mmCIF file of C-alpha atoms and ligand atoms in Angstrom:
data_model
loop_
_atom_site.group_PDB
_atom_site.id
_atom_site.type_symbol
_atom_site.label_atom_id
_atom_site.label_comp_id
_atom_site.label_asym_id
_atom_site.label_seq_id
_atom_site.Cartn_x
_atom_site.Cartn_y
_atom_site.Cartn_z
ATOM 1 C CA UNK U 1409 -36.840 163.022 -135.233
ATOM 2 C CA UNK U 1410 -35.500 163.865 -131.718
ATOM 3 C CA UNK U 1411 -36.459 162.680 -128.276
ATOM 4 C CA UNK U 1412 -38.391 165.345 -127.322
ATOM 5 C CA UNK U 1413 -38.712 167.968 -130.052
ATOM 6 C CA UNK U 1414 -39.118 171.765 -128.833
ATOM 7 C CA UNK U 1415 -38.598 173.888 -131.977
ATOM 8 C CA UNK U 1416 -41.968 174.928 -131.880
ATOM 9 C CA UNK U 1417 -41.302 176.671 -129.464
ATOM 10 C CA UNK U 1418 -39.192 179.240 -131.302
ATOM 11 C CA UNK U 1419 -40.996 182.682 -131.281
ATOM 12 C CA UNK U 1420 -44.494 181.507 -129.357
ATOM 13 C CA UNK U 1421 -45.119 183.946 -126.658
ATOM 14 C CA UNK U 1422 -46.243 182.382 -123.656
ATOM 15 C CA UNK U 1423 -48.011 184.127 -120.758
ATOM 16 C CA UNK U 1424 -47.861 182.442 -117.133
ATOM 17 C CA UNK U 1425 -49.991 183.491 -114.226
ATOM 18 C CA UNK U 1426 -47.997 182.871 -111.083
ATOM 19 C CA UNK U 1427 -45.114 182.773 -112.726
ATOM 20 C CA UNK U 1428 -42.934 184.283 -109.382
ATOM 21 C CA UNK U 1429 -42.339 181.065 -107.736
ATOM 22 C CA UNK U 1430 -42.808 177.484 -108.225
ATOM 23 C CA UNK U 1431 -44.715 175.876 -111.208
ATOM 24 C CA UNK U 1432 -45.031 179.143 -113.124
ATOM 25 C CA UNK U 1433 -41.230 180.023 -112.638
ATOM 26 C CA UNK U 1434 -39.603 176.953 -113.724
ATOM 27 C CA UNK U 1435 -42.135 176.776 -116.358
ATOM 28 C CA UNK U 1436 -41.045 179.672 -117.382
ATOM 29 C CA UNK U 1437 -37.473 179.313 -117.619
ATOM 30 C CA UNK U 1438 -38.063 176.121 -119.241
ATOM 31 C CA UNK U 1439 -39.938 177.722 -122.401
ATOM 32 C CA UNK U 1440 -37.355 180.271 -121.880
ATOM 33 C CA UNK U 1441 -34.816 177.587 -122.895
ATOM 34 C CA UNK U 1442 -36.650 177.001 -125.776
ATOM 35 C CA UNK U 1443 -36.838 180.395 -127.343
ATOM 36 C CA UNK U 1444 -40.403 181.135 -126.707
ATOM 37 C CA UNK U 1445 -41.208 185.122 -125.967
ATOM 38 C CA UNK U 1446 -42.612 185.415 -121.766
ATOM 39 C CA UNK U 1447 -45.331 187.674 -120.193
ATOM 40 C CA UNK U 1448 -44.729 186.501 -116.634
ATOM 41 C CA UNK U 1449 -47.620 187.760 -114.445
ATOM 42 C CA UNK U 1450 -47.749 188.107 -110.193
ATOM 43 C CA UNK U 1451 -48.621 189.966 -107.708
ATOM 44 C CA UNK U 1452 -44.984 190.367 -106.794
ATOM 45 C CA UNK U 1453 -42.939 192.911 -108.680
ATOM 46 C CA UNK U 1454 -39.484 191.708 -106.973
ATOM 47 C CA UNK U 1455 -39.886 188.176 -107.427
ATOM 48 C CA UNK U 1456 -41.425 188.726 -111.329
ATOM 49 C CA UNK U 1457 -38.058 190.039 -112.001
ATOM 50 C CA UNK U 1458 -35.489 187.730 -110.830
ATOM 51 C CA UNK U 1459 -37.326 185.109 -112.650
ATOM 52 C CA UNK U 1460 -37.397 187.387 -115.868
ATOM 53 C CA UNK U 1461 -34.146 187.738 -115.299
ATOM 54 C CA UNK U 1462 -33.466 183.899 -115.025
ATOM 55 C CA UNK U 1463 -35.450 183.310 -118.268
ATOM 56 C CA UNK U 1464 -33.053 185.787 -120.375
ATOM 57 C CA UNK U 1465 -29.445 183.849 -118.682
ATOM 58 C CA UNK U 1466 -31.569 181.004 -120.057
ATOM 59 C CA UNK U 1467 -32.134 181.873 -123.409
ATOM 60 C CA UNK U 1468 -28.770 183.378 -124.073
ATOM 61 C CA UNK U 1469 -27.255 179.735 -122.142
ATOM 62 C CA UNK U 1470 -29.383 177.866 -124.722
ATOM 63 C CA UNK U 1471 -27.391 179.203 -128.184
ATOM 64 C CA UNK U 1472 -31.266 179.443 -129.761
ATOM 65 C CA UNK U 1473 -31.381 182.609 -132.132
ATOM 66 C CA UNK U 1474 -34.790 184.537 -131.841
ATOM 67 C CA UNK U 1475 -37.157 184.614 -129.034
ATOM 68 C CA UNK U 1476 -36.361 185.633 -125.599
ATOM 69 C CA UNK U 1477 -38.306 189.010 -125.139
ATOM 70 C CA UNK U 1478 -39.318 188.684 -121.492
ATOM 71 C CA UNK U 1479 -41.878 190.931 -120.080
ATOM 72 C CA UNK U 1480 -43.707 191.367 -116.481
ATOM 73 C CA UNK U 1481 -46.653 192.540 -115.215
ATOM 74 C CA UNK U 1482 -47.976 192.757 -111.752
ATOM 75 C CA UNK U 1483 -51.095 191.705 -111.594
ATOM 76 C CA UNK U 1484 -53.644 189.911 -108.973
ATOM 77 C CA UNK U 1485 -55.664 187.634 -110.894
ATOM 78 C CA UNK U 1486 -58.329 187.345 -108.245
ATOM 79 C CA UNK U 1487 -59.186 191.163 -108.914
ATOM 80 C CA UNK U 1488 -61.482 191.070 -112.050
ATOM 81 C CA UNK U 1489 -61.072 194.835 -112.988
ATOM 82 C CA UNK U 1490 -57.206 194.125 -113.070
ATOM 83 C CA UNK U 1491 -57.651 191.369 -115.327
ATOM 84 C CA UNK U 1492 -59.745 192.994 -117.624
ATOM 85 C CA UNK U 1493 -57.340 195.451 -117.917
ATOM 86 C CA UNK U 1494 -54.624 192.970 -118.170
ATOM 87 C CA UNK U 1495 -54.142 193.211 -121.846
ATOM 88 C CA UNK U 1496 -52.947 197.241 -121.813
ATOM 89 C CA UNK U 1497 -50.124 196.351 -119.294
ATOM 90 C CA UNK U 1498 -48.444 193.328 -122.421
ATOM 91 C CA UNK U 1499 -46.147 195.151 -124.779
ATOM 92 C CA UNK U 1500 -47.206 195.146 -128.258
ATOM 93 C CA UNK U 1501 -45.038 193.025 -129.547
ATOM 94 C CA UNK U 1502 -46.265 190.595 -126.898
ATOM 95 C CA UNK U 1503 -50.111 190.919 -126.805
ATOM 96 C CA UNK U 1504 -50.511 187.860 -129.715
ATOM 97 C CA UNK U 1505 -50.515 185.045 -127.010
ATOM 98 C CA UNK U 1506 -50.088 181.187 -128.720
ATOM 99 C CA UNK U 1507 -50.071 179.585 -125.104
ATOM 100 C CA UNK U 1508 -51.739 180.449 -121.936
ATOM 101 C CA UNK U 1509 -50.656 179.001 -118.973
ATOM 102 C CA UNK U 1510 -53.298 179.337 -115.787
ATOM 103 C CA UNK U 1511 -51.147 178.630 -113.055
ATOM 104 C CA UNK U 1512 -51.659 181.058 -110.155
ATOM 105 C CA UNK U 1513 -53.027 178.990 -107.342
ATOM 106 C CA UNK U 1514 -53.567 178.238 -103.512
ATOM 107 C CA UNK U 1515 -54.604 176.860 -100.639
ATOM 108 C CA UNK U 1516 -54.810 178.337 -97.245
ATOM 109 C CA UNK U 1517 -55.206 176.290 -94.143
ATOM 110 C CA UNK U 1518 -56.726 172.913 -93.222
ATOM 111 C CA UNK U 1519 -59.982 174.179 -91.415
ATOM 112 C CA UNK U 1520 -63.319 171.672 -91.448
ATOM 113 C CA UNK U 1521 -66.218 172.778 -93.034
ATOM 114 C CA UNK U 1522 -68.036 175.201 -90.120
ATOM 115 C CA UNK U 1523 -64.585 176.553 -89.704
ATOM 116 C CA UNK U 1524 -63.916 177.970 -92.514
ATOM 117 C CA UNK U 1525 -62.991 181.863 -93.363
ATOM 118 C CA UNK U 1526 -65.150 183.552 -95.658
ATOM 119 C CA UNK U 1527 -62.051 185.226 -96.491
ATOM 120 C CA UNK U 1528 -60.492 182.189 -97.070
ATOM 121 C CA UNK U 1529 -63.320 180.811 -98.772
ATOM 122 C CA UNK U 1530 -63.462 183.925 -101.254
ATOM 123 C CA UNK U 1531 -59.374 184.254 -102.000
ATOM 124 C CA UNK U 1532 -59.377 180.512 -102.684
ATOM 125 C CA UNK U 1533 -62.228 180.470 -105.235
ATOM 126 C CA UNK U 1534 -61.547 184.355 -106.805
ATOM 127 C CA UNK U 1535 -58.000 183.370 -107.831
ATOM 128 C CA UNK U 1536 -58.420 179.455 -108.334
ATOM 129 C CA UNK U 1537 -61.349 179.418 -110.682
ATOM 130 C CA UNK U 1538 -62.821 183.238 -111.430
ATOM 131 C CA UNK U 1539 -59.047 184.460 -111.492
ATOM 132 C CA UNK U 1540 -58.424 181.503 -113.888
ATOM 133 C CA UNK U 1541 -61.929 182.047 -116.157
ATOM 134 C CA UNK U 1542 -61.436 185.735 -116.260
ATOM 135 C CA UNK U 1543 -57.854 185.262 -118.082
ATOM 136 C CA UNK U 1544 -58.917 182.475 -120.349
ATOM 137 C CA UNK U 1545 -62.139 184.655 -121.168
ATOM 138 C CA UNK U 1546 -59.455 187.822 -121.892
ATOM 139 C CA UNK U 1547 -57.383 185.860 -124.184
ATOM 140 C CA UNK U 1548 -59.639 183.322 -125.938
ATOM 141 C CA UNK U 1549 -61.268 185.048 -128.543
ATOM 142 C CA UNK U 1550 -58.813 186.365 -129.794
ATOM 143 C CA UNK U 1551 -56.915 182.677 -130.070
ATOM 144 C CA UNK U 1552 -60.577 181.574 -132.191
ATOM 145 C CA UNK U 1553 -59.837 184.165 -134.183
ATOM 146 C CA UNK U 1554 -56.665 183.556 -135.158
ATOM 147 C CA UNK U 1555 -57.561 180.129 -135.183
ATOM 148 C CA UNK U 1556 -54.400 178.710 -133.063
ATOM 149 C CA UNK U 1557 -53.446 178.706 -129.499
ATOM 150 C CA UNK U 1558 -53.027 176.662 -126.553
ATOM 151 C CA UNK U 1559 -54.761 177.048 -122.993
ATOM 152 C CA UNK U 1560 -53.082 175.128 -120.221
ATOM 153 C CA UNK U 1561 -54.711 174.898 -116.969
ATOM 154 C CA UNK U 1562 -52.834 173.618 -114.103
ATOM 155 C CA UNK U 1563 -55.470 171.345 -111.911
ATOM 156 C CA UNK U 1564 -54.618 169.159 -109.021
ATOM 157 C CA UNK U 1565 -54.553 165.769 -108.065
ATOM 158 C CA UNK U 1566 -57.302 167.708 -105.164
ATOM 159 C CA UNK U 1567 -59.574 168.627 -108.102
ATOM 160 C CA UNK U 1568 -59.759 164.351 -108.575
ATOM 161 C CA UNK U 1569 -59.982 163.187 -105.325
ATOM 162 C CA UNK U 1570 -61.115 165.100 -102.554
ATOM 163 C CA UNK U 1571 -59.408 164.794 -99.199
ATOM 164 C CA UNK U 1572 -60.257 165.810 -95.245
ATOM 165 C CA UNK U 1573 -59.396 169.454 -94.682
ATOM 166 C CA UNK U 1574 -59.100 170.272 -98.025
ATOM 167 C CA UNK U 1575 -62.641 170.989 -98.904
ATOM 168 C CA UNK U 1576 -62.253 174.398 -100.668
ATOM 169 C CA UNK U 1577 -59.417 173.810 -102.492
ATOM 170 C CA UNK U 1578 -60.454 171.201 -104.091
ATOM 171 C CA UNK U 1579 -63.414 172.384 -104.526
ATOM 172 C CA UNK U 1580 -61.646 174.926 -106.694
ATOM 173 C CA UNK U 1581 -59.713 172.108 -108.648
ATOM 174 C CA UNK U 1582 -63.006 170.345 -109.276
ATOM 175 C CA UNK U 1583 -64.303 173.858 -110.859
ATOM 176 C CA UNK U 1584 -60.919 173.824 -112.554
ATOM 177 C CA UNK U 1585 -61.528 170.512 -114.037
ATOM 178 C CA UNK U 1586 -65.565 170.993 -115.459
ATOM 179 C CA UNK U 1587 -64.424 174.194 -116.825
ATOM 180 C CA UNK U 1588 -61.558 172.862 -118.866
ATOM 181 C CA UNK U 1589 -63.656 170.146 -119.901
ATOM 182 C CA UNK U 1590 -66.120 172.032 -120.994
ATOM 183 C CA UNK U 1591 -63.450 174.382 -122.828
ATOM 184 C CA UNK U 1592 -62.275 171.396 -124.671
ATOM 185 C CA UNK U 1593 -65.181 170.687 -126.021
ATOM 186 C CA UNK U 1594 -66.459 174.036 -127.125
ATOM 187 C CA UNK U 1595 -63.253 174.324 -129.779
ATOM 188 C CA UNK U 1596 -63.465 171.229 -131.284
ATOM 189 C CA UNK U 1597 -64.201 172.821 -134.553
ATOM 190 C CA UNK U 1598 -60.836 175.044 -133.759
ATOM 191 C CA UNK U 1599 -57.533 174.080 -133.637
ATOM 192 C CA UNK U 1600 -57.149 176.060 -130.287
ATOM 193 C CA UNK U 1601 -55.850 173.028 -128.019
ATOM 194 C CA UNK U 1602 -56.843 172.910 -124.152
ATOM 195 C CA UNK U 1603 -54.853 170.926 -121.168
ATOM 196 C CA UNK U 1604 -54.906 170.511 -117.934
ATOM 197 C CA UNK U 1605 -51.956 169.470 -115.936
ATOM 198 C CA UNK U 1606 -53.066 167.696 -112.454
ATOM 199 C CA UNK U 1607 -49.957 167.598 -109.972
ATOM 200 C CA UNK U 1608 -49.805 165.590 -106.439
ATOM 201 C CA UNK U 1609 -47.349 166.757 -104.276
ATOM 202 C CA UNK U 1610 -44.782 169.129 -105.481
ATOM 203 C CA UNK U 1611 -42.322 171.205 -103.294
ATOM 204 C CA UNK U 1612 -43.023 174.850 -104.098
ATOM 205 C CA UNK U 1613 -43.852 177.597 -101.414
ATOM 206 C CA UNK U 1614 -47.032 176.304 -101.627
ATOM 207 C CA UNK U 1615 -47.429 174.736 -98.329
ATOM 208 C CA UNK U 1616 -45.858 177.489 -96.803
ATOM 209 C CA UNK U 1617 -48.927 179.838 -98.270
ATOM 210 C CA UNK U 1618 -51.244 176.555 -96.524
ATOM 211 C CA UNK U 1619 -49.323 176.587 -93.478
ATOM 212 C CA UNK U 1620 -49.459 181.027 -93.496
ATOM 213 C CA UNK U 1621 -46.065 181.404 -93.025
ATOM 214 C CA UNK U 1622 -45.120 178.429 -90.580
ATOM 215 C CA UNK U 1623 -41.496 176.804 -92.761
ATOM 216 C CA UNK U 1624 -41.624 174.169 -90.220
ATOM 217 C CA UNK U 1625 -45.172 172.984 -91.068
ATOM 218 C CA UNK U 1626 -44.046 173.091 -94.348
ATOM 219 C CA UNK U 1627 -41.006 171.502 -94.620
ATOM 220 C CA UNK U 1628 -43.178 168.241 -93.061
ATOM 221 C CA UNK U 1629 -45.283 167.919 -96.070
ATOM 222 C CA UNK U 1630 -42.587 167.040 -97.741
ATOM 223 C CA UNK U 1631 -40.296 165.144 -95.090
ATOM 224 C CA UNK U 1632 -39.262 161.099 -96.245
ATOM 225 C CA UNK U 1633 -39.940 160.490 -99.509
ATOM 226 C CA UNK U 1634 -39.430 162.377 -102.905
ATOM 227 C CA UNK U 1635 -42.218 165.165 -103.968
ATOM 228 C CA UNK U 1636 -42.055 165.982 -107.563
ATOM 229 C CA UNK U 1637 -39.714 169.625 -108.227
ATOM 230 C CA UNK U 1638 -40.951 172.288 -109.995
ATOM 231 C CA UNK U 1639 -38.920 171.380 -112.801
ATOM 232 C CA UNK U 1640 -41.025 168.285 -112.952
ATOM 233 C CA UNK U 1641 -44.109 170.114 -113.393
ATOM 234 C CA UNK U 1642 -42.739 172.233 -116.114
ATOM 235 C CA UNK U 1643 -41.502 169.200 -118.382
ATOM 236 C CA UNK U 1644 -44.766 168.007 -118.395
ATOM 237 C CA UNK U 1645 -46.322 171.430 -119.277
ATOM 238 C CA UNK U 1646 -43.720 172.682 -121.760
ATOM 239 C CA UNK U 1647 -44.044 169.084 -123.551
ATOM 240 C CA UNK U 1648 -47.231 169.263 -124.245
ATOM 241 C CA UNK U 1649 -47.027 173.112 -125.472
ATOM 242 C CA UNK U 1650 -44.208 171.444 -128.078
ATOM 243 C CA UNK U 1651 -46.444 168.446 -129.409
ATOM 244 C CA UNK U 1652 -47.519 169.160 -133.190
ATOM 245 C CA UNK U 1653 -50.491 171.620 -133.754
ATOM 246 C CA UNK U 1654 -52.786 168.247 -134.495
ATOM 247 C CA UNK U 1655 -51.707 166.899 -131.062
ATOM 248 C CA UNK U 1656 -53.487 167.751 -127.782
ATOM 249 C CA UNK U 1657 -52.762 166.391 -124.639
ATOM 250 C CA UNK U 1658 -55.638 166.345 -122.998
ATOM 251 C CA UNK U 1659 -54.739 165.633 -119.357
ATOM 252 C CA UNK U 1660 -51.174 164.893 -117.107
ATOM 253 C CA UNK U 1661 -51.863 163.484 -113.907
ATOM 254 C CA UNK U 1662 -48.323 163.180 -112.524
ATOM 255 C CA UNK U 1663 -47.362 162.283 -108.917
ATOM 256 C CA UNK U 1664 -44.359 161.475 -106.911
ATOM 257 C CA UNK U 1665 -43.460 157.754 -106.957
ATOM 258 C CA UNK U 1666 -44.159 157.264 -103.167
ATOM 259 C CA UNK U 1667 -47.904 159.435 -103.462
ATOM 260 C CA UNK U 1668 -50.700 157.609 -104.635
ATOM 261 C CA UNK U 1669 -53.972 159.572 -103.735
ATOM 262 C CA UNK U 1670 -54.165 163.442 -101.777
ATOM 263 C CA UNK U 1671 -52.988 162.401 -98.508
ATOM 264 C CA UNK U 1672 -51.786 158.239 -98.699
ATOM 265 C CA UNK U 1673 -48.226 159.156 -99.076
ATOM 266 C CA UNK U 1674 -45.100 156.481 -98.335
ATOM 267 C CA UNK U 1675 -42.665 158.294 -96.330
ATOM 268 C CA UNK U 1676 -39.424 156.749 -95.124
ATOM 269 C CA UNK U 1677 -38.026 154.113 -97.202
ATOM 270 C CA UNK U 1678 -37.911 152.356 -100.793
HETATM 271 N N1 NAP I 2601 -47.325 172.481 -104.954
HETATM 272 C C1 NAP I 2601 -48.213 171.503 -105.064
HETATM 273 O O1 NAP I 2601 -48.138 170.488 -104.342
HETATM 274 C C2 NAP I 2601 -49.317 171.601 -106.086
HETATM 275 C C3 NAP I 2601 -50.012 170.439 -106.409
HETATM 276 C C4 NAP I 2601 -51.032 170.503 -107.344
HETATM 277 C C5 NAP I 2601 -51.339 171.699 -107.944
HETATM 278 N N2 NAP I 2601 -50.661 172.829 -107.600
HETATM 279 C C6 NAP I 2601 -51.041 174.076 -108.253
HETATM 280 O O2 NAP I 2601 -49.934 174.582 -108.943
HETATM 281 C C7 NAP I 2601 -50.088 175.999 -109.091
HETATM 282 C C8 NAP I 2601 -48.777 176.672 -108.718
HETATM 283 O O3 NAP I 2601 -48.506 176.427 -107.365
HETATM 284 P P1 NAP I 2601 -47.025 176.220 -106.789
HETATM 285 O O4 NAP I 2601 -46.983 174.880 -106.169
HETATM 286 O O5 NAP I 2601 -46.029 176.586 -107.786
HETATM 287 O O6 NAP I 2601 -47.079 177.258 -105.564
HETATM 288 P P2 NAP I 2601 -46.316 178.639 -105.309
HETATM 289 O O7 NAP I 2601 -44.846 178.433 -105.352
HETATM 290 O O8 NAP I 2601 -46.913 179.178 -104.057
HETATM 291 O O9 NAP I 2601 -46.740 179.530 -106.557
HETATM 292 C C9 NAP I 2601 -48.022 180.102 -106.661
HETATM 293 C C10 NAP I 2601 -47.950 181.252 -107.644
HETATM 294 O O10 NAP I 2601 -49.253 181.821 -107.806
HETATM 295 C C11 NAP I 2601 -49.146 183.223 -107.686
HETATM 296 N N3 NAP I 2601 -50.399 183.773 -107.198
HETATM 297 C C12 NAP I 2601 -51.110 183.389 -106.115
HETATM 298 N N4 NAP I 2601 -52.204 184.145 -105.988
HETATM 299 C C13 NAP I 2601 -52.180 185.037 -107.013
HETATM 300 C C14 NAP I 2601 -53.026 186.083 -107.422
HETATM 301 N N5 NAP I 2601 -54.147 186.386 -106.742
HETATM 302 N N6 NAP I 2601 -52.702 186.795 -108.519
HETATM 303 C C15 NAP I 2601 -51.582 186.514 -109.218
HETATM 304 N N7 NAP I 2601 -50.744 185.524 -108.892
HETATM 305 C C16 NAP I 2601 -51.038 184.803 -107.795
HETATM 306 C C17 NAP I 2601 -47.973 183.449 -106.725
HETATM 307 O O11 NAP I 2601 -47.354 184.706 -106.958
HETATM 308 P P3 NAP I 2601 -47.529 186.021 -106.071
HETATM 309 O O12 NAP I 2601 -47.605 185.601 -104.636
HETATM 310 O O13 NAP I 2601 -46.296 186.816 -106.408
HETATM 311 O O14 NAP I 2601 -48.778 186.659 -106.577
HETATM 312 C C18 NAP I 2601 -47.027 182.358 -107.180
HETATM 313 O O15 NAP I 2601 -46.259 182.792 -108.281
HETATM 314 C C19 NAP I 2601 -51.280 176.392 -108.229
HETATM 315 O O16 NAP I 2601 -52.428 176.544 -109.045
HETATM 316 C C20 NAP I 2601 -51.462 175.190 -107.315
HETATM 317 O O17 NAP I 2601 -52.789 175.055 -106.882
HETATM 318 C C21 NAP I 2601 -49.641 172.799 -106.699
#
């Protein structure tokens, strides 16, 4: 038996929401690696590509025969008549999804509650959790009918513990969490397996979507001590897509050494 044993990956297609940055694009090159099919969904066309094209130099790097069919589609998941369209824009040869990976996600701003954007409010909420339900409900029944499949939902650290300025977002995460609980439990009698992946701090362009654009807010986030990478994220989520068909990992909580909670973070030595 090897360490960490991903030949089940060999031939599973794999569809990732947010899949043009961050999480969802090392995530994808990772499964890439390990000659699953993709359908990479975004909202961006340009950056959809270059990571298609990353996952192909990946497959072809990793000397695994079969798999490797990448395909994109622009989508915004927060848009419920584009989702429930979403199925006509997957090849054919790609429509049979084995794993489901709900990772498009944000947060905008820090306001208080009495300050908050109903536009904010709404984006945060329609992509987070309806954008999120509305895929699992477009691909699920078809995984209980086939009897196999794998629903990963990417959570938060936020969605455990919520934290000063945050009060949307994890809001959203909470929503995140019931709802994959309560997924769980309805396909106990299946062997459909559901997960949810809760991250603390990882370096993505997500604080520059908090921050709306502002690098230097950004960068700070992240400034004396190590955040987990992307690539961090996506072990975790491609491991548990590999365990055995009578495996399910429940639940990942993963944080950088130096974070313990939303906002108590160590910065500036060992
Ligand atoms: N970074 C962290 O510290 C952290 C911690 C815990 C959890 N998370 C969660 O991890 C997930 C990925 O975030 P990330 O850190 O990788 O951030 P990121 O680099 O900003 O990636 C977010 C992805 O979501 C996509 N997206 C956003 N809104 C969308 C929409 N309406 N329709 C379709 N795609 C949409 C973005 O693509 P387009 O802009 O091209 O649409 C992008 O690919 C999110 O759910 C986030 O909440 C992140």
């Amino acid at each position: 038996m090897s360490l960490f044993n991903t030949s089940r990956l060999l031939n599973k297609t794999v569809l990732i929401t947010g899949a043009s940055s961050g999480i969802g694009a090392a995530t994808a090159i990772l499964f890439a690696k390990g000659g699953a099919n993709l359908v990479l969904l975004a909202r961006r066309a340009d950056a959809l590509k270059k990571v298609a094209d990353a996952c192909v130099d990946a497959h072809n790097g990793s000397g695994i025969q079969g798999g490797g069919k990448v395909a994109t589609v622009q989508i915004d998941v927060s848009d419920k008549v584009q989702v429930s369209d979403v199925l006509s824009k997957i090849p054919d040869e790609l429509k049979s999804i084995d794993v489901l990976v709900n990772n498009a996600g944000y947060v905008l701003g820090t306001d208080r509650v009495g300050q908050i954007s109903s536009n904010d409010m709404e984006g945060m909420f329609n992509t987070n959790v309806f954008g999120l339900i509305n895929m699992t409900q477009a691909f699920i029944n078809e995984m209980k009918a086939r009897n196999i499949g794998h629903v990963i939902n990417i959570g938060s650290v936020a969605g455990r513990e919520p934290y000063i300025g945050g009060s949307i977002y994890c809001a959203t995460k909470n929503a995140v969490r019931a709802f994959t609980g309560a997924l769980l439990r309805e396909l106990v009698e299946t062997q459909v397996r559901v997960t949810e992946i809760q991250p603390g701090m990882v370096e993505t362009e997500f604080s520059i979507v908090r921050y709306r654009g502002d690098k230097d807010a950004a960068d700070k986030v992240y400034q004396g001590f190590a955040p987990l990478t992307p690539d961090d994220v996506a072990e975790e989520i491609v491991w548990a897509a590999s365990r055995p068909p009578h495996v399910n990992i429940v639940e990942v909580f993963i944080m950088p050494t130096n974070q313990a909670t939303p906002w108590l973070v160590h910065r500036g030595g060992k």
